[in-house]
Short mmCIF file of C-alpha atoms in Angstrom, two decimals:
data_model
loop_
_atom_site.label_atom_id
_atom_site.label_comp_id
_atom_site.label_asym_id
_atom_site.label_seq_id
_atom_site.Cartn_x
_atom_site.Cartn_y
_atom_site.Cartn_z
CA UNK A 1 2.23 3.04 11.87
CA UNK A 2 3.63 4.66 8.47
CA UNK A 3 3.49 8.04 6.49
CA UNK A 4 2.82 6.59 2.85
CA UNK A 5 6.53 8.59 2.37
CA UNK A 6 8.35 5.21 1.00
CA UNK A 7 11.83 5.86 1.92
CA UNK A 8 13.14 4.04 -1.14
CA UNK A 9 13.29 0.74 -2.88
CA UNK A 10 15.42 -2.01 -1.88
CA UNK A 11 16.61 -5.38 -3.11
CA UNK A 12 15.15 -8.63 -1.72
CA UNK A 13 18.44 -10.91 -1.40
CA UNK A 14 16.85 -13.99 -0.30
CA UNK A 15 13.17 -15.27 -0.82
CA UNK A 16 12.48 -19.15 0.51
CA UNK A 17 8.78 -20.46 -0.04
CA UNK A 18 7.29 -23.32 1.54
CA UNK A 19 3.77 -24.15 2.44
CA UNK A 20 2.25 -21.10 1.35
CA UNK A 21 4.30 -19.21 3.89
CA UNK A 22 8.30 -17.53 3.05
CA UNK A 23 10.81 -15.32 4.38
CA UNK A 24 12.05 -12.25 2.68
CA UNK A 25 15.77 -11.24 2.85
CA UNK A 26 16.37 -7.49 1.97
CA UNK A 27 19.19 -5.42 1.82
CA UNK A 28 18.16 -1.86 3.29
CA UNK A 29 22.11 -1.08 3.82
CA UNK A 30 22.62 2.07 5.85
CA UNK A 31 18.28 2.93 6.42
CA UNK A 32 18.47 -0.68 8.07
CA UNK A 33 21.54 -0.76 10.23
CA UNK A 34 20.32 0.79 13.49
CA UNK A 35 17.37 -1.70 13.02
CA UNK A 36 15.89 -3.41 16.00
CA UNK A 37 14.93 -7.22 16.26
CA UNK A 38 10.87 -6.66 16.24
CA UNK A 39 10.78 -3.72 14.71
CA UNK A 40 8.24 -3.03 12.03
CA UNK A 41 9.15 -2.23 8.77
CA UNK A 42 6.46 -1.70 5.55
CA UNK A 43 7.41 -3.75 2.84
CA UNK A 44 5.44 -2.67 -0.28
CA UNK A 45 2.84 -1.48 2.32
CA UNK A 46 2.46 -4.68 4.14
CA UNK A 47 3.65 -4.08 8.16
CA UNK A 48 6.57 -6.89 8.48
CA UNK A 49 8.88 -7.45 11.70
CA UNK A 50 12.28 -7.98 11.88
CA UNK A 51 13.41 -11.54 12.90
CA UNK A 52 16.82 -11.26 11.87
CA UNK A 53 19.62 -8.61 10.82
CA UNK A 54 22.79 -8.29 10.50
CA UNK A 55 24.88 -4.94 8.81
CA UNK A 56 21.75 -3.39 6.88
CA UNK A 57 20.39 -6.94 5.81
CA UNK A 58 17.16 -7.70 7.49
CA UNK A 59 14.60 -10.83 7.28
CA UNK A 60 10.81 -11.22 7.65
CA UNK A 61 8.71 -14.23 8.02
CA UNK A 62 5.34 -13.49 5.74
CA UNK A 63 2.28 -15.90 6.92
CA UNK A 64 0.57 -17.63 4.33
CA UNK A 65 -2.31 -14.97 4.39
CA UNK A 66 -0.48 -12.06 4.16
CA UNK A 67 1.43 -13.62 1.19
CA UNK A 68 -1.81 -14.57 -0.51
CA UNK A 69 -4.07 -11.19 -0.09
CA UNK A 70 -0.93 -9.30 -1.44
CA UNK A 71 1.63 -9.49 -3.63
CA UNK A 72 4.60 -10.26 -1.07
CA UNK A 73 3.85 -14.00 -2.53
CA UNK A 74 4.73 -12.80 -5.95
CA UNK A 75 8.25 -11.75 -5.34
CA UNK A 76 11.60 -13.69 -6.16
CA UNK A 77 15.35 -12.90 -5.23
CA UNK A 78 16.69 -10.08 -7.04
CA UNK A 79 12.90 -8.19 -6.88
CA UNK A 80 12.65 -4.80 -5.60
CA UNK A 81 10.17 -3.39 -2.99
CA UNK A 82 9.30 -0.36 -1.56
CA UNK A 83 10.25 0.44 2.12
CA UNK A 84 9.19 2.61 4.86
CA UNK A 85 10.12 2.48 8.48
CA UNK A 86 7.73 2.93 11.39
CA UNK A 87 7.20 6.85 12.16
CA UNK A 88 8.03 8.00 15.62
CA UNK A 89 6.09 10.45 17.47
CA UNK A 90 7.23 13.94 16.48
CA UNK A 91 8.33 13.50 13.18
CA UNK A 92 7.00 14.94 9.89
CA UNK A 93 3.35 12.85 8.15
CA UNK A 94 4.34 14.21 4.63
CA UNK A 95 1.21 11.46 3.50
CA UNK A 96 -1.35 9.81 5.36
CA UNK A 97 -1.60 7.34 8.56
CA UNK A 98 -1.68 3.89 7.72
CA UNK A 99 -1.32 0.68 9.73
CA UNK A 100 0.59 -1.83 7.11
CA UNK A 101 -2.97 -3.93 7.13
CA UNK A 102 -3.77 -4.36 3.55
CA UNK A 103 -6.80 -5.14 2.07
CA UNK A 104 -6.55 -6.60 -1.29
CA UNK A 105 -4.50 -5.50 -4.31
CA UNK A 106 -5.32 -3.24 -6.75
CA UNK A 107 -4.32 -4.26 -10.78
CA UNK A 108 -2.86 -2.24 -13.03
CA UNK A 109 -4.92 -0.97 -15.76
CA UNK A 110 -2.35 1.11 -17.75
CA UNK A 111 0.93 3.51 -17.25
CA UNK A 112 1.08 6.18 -19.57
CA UNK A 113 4.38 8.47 -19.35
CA UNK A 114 3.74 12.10 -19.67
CA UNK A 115 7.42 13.24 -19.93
CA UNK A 116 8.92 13.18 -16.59
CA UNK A 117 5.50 12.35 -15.12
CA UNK A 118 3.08 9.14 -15.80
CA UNK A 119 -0.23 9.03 -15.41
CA UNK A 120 -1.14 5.51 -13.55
CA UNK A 121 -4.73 3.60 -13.89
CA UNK A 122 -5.73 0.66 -11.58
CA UNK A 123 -8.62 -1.19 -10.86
CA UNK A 124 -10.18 -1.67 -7.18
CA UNK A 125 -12.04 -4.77 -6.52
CA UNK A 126 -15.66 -4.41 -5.89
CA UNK A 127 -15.82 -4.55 -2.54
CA UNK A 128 -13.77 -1.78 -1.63
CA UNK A 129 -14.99 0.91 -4.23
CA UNK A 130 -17.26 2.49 -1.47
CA UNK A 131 -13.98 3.62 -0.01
CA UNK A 132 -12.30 5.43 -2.77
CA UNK A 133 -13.04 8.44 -4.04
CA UNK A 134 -11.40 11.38 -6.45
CA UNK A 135 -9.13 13.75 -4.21
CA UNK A 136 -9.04 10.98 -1.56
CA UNK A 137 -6.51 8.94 -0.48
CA UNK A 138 -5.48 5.54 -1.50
CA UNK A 139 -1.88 3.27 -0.85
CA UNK A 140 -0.68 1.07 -2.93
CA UNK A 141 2.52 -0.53 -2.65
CA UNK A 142 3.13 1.22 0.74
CA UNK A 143 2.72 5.10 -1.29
CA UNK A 144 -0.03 7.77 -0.16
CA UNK A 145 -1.22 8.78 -3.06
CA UNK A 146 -3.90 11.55 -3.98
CA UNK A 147 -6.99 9.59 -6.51
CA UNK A 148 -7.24 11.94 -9.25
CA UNK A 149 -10.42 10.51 -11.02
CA UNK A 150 -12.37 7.57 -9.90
CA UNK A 151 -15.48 5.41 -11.80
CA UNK A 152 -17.29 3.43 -8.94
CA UNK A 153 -19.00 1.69 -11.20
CA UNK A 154 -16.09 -0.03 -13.26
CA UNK A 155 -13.94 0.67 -10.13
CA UNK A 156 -11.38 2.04 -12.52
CA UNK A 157 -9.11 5.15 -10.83
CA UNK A 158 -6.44 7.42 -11.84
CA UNK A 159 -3.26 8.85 -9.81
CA UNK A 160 -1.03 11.70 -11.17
CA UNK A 161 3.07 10.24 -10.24
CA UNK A 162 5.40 12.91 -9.81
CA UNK A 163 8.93 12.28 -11.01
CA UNK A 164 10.27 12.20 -7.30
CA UNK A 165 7.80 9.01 -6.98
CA UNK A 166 8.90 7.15 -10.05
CA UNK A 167 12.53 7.50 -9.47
CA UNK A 168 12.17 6.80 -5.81
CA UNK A 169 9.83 3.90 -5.53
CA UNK A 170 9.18 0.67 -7.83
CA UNK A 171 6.52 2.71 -10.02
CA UNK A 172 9.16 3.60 -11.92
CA UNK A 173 9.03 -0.09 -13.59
CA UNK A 174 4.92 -0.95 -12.96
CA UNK A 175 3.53 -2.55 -16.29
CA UNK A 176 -0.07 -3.35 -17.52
CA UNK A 177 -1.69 -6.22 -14.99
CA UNK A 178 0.65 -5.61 -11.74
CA UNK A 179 -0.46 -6.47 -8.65
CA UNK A 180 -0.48 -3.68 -6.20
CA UNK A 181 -0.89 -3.87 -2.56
CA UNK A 182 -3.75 -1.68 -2.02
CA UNK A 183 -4.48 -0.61 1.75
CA UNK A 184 -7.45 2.28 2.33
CA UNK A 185 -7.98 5.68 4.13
CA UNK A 186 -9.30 4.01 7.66
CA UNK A 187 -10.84 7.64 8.03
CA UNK A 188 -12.68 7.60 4.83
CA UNK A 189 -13.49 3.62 5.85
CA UNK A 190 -15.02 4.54 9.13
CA UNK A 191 -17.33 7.56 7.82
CA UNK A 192 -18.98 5.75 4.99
CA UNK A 193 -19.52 2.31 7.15
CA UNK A 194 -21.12 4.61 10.02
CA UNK A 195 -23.62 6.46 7.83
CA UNK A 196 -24.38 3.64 5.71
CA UNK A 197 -25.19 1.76 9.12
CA UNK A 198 -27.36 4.67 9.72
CA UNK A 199 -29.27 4.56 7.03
CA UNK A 200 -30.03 1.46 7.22
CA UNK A 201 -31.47 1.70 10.64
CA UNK A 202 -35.23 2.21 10.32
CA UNK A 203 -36.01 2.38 13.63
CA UNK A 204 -33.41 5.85 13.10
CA UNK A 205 -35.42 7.00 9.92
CA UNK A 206 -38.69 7.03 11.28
CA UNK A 207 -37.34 8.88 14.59
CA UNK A 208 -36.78 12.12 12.92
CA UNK A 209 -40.43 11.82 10.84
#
């Protein structure tokens, strides 16, 4: 489980492809030393484990699905990513819960700088629109961010970046048609499926008539 807090962004050193499926080398230098093999790390949202390390450099095998419902598959040597570790129990949830399980990706509509602060629009696909909503919360690229405006019918959104976020994370360097891993409030997720499978139950409907 993660925070949406990315700790920073870090340098993938090696990235082999083959059948669909690759393995990311990254250099997390001192946030990566004391990692263990198996341990889960969030790598521009998406939960990875550890199969290898050694001194800060540690590698993750990316199955072909995850690589091609996100944009893990889109990344080269020499790319950056943002990275969180897994939260323990007892420590600080500056953002929201999430799990690392994305959903889709989110594109980027525009990135408009407003002095030290940008303004960021992206586009959800269709079928997750139902789940976002302004003043809710959305991730993309592993960040818990606040929607600040939100058209469900073009599924166009805003979000407000602070200038904390841009220097801190890879939104710093976003441009017009990115790919960004988008992963949903499960909270939000689980109210709207449960009263739209309410409403949808007649036999429910005519029970309070």
């Amino acid at each position: 489980m993660y925070t949406g807090i990315a700790h920073g962004k870090y340098r993938v050193t090696v990235c082999k492809k083959g059948n669909g499926a690759l393995k990311l080398t990254i250099d997390l230098g001192s946030y990566g030393r004391d990692l263990e093999l198996g341990a889960s790390v969030a790598v521009n949202g998406v939960c990875l484990t550890v199969v290898s390390k050694s001194d800060g450099v540690s590698s993750f095998d990316v199955v072909s699905e995850t690589a091609r419902i996100s944009n893990l598959g889109e990344l080269d040597s020499d790319s950056y990513v943002n990275v969180e570790r897994s939260f323990r129990v007892g420590d600080e949830v500056g953002g929201h819960i999430l799990s690392g399980h994305v959903a889709d990706v989110a594109i980027v509509e525009s990135i408009e700088l407003r002095g030290p602060e940008a303004l960021l629009k992206f586009a959800v696909p269709e079928a997750w629109r139902q789940y976002v909503m302004p003043k809710g919360f959305v991730a993309l690229n592993g960040c818990s961010l606040t929607v600040a405006e939100f058209d469900r019918e073009t599924g166009v959104g805003s979000i407000n970046l602070i200038p904390e976020t841009l220097q801190r994370t890879t939104f710093g360097t976003v441009k017009k048609g990115d790919r960004l891993n988008l992963e949903l409030d499960s909270q939000t997720q689980a109210i709207v499926d449960t009263v739209r499978a309410v409403m949808s139950d007649k036999s429910w409907i005519k029970s309070i008539k």
